CSV table of C-alpha atoms in Angstrom, one decimal:
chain,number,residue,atom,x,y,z
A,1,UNK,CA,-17.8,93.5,128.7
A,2,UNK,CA,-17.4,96.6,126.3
A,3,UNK,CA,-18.2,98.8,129.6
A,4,UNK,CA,-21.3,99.8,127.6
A,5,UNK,CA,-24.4,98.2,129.7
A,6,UNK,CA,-27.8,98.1,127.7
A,7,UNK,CA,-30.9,96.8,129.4
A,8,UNK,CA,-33.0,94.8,128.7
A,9,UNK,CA,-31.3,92.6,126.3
A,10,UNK,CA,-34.7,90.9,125.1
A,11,UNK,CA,-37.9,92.7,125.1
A,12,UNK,CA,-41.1,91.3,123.6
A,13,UNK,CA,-44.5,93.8,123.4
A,14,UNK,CA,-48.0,94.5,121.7
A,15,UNK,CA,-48.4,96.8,118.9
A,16,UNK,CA,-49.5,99.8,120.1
A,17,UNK,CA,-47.7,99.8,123.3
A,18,UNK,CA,-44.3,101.9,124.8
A,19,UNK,CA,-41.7,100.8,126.1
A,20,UNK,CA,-38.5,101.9,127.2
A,21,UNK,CA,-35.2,100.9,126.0
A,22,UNK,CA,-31.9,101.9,128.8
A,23,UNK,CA,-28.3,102.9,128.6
A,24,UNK,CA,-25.1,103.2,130.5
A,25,UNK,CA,-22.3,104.8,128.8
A,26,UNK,CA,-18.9,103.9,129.1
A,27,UNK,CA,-17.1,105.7,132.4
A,28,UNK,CA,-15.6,109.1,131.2
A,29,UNK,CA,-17.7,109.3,127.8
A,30,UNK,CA,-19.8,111.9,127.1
A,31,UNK,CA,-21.4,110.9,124.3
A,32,UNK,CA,-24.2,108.6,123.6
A,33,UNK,CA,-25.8,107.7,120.3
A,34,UNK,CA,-28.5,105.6,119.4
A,35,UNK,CA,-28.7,103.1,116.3
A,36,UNK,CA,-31.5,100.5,114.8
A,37,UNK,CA,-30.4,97.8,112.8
A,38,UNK,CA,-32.5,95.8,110.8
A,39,UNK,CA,-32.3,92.9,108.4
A,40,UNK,CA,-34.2,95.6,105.5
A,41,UNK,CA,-32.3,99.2,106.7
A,42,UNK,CA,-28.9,98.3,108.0
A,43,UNK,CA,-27.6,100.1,110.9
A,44,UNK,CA,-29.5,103.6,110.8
A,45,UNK,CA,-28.4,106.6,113.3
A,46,UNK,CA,-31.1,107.7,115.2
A,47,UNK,CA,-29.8,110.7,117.8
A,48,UNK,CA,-27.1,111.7,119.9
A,49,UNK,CA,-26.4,113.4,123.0
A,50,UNK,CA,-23.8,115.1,124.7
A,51,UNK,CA,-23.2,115.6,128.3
A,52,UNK,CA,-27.7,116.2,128.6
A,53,UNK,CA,-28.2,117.5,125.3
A,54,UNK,CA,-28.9,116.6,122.0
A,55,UNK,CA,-26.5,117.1,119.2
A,56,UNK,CA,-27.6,115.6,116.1
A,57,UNK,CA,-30.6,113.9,115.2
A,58,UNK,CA,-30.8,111.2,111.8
A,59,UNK,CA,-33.9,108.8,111.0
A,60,UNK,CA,-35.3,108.9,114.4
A,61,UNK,CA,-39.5,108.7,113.9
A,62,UNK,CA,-41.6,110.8,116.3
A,63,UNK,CA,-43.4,107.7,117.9
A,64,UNK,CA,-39.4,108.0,119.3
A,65,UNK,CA,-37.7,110.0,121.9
A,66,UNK,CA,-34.5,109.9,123.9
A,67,UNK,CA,-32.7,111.9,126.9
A,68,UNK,CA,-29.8,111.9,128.6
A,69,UNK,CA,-29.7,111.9,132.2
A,70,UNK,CA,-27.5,114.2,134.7
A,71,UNK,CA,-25.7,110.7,135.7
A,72,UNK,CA,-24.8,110.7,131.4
A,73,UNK,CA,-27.4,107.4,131.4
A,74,UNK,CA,-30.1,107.6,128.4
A,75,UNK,CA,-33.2,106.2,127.1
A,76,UNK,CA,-34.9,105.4,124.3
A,77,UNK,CA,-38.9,105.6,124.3
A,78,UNK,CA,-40.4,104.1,121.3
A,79,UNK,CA,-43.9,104.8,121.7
A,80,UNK,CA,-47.4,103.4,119.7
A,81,UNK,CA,-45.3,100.8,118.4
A,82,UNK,CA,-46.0,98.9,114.9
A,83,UNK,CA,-44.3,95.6,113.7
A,84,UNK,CA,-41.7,97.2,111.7
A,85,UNK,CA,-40.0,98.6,114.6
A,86,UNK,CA,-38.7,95.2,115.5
A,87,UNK,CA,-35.1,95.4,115.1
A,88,UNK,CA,-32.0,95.4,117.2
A,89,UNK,CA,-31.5,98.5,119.0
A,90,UNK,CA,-27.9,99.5,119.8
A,91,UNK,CA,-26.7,102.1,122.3
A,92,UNK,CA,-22.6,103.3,121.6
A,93,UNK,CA,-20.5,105.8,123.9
A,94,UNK,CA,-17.6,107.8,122.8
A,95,UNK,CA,-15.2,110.2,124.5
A,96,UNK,CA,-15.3,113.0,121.5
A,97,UNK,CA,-14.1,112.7,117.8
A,98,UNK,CA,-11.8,110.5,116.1
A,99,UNK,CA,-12.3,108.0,119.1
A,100,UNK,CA,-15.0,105.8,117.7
A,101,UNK,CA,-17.7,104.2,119.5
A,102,UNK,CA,-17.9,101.7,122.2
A,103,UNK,CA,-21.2,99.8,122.0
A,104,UNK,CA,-23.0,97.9,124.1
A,105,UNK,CA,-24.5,94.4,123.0
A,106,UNK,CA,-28.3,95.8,122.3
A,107,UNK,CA,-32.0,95.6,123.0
A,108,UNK,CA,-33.5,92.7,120.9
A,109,UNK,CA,-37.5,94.2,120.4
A,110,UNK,CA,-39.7,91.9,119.0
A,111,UNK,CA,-43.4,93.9,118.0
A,112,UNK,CA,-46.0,90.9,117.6
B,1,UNK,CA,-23.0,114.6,103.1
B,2,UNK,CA,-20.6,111.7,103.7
B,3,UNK,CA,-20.9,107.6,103.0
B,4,UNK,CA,-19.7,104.8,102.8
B,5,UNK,CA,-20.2,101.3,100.4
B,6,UNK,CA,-19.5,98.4,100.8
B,7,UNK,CA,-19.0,96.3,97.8
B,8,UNK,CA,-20.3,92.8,98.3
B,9,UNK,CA,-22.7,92.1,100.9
B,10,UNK,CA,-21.3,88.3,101.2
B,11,UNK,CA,-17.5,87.1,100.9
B,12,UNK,CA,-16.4,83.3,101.3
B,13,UNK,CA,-12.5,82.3,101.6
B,14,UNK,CA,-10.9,79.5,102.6
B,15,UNK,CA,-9.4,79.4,105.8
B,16,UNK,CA,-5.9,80.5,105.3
B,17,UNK,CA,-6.5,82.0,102.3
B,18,UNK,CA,-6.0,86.3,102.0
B,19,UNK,CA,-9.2,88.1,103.6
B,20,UNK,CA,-10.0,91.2,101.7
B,21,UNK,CA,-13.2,93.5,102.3
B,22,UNK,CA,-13.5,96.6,100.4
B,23,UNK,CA,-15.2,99.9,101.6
B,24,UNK,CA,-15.1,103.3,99.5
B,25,UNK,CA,-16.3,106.3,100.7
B,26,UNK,CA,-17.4,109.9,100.4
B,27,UNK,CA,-16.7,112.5,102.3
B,28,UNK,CA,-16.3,116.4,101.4
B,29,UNK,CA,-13.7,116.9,104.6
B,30,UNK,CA,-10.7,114.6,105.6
B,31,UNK,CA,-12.3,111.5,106.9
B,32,UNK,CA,-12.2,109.6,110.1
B,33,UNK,CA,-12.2,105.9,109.2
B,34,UNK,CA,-13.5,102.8,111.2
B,35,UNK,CA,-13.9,99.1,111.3
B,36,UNK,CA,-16.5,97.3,113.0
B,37,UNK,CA,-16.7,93.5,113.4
B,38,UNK,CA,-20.2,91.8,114.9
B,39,UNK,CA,-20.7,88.2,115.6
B,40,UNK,CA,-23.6,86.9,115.9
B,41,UNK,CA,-26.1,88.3,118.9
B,42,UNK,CA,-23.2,90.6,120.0
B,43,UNK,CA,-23.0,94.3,119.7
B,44,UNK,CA,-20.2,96.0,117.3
B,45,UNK,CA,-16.2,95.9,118.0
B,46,UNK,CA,-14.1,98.1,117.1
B,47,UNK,CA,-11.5,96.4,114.8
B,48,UNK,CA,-9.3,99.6,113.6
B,49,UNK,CA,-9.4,103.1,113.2
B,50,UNK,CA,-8.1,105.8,110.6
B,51,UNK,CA,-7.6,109.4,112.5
B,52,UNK,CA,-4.8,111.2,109.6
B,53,UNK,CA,-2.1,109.6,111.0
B,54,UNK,CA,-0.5,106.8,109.5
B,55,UNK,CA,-2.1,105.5,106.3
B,56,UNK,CA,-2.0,102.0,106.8
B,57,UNK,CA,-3.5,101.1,109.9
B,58,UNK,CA,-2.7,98.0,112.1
B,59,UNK,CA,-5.8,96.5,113.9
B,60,UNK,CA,-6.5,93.9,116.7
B,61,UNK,CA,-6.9,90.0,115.4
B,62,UNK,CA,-4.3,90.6,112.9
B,63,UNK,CA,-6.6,92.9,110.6
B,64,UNK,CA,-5.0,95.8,108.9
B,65,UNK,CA,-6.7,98.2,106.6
B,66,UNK,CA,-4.8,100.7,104.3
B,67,UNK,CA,-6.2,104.6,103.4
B,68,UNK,CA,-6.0,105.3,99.7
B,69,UNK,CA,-7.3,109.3,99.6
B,70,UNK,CA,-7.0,109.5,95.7
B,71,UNK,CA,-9.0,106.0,95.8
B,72,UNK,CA,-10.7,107.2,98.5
B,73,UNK,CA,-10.5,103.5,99.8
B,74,UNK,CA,-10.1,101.8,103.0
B,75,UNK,CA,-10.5,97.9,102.5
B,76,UNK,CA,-9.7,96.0,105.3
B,77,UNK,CA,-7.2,92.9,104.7
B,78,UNK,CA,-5.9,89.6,106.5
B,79,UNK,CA,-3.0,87.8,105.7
B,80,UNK,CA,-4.5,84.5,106.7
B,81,UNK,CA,-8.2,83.8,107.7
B,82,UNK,CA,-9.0,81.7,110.2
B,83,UNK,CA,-12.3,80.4,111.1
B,84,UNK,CA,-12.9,82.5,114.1
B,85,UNK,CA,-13.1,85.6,111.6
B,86,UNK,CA,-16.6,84.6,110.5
B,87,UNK,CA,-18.3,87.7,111.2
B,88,UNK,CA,-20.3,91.2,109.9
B,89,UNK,CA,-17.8,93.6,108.9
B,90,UNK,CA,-18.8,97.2,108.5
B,91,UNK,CA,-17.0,100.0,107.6
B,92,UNK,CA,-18.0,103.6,108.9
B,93,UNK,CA,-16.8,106.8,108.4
B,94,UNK,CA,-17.4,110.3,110.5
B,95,UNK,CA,-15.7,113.9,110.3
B,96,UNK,CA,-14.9,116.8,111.4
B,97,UNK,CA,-17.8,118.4,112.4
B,98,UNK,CA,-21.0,116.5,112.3
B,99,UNK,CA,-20.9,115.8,116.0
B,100,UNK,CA,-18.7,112.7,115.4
B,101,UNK,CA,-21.6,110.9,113.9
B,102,UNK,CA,-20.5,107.6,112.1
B,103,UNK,CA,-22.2,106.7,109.0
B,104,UNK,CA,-22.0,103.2,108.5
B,105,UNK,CA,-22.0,101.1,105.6
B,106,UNK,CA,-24.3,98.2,104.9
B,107,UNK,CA,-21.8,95.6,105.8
B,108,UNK,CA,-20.4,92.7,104.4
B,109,UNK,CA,-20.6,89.2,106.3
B,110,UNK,CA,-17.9,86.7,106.0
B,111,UNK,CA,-18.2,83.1,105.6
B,112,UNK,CA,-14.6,80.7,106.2
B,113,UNK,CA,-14.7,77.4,105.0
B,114,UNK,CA,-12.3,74.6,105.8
């Protein structure tokens, strides 16, 4: 257990639909990025935040959103979804720079 | 805008034979350097990190990776692989600045053989 809880782990929905993808950071860490990986584009950044806000953003599409809660838990909304947004989804938390990231074991989102 | 390659996308050694990956990367400021290993339906572990202290950089499963700035290198190597090391391996790199974002390479997935 990395201390980096991701639910759920296996997620299977409709093109066209939303769903909602959840995640607990590691106690103490501010920090919580998001990351898609796919057989075709590798591990791609999507955003970060820190502590409620967002910090950086990378190839995050607008059918997707995040926020981080007051109790440092996010989410990830992906929204109208299409089959190429099947992929592994990976929540990571870190404690500030130089640290790395702890990540958690990921969302598996099938789109059929 | 910093990077990172990884060269080969497959590597296959026999098991006790040397394990070497190779990542190069890019970076305009001093670098932060990392190691990720992933097995299979698992998230990323960290393996080792580079933070400016010492250059060559002692990891967990007996991985060690060495920073070459006027390479501008970091390849991670294994004295001896054993077949529990049959894994992704990505290499990442973040800096100051940038909100401690990694960028990660593309990976490279080794195979040991008996």
């Amino acid at each position: 257990d990395s201390g980096v809880t991701q639910t759920p782990k296996h997620l299977i929905t409709a093109t066209g639909q939303r769903v909602t993808l959840r995640c607990s950071p590691r106690s103490g860490d501010l920090s919580v990025y998001w990351y898609q990986q796919s057989l075709d584009q590798g591990l791609q950044f999507l955003i970060q935040y820190y502590n409620g806000e967002e910090r950086a953003k990378g190839n995050i599409l607008e059918r997707f959103s995040a926020q981080q809660f007051p109790d440092l838990h996010s989410e990830l909304n992906l929204s109208s979804l299409e089959l190429g947004d099947s992929a592994l989804y990976f929540c990571a938390s870190s404690p500030g720079q130089g640290y790395g990231y702890t990540f958690g074991s990921g969302t598996r989102l099938t789109v059929v | 805008a910093q990077s990172v390659t990884q060269l080969g996308s497959h590597v296959s050694v026999s098991e006790g034979a040397l394990v070497l990956l190779r990542c190069n990367y890019s970076s305009s400021v001093p670098p932060y350097l990392f190691w990720y290993v992933q097995y299979p339906n698992q998230g990323l572990q960290l393996l080792l990190k580079y933070t400016s202290a010492a250059t060559l950089v002692k990891g967990i499963n007996g991985f060690e990776a060495e920073f070459k700035k006027s390479e501008t290198s970091f390849h991670l190597t294994k004295p001896s692989a054993h077949m529990s090391d049959a894994a992704e391996y990505f290499c990442a790199v973040s800096g100051p600045g940038g909100y401690n974002k990694l960028i990660f390479g593309a990976g490279t997935r080794l195979a040991v053989h008996p």
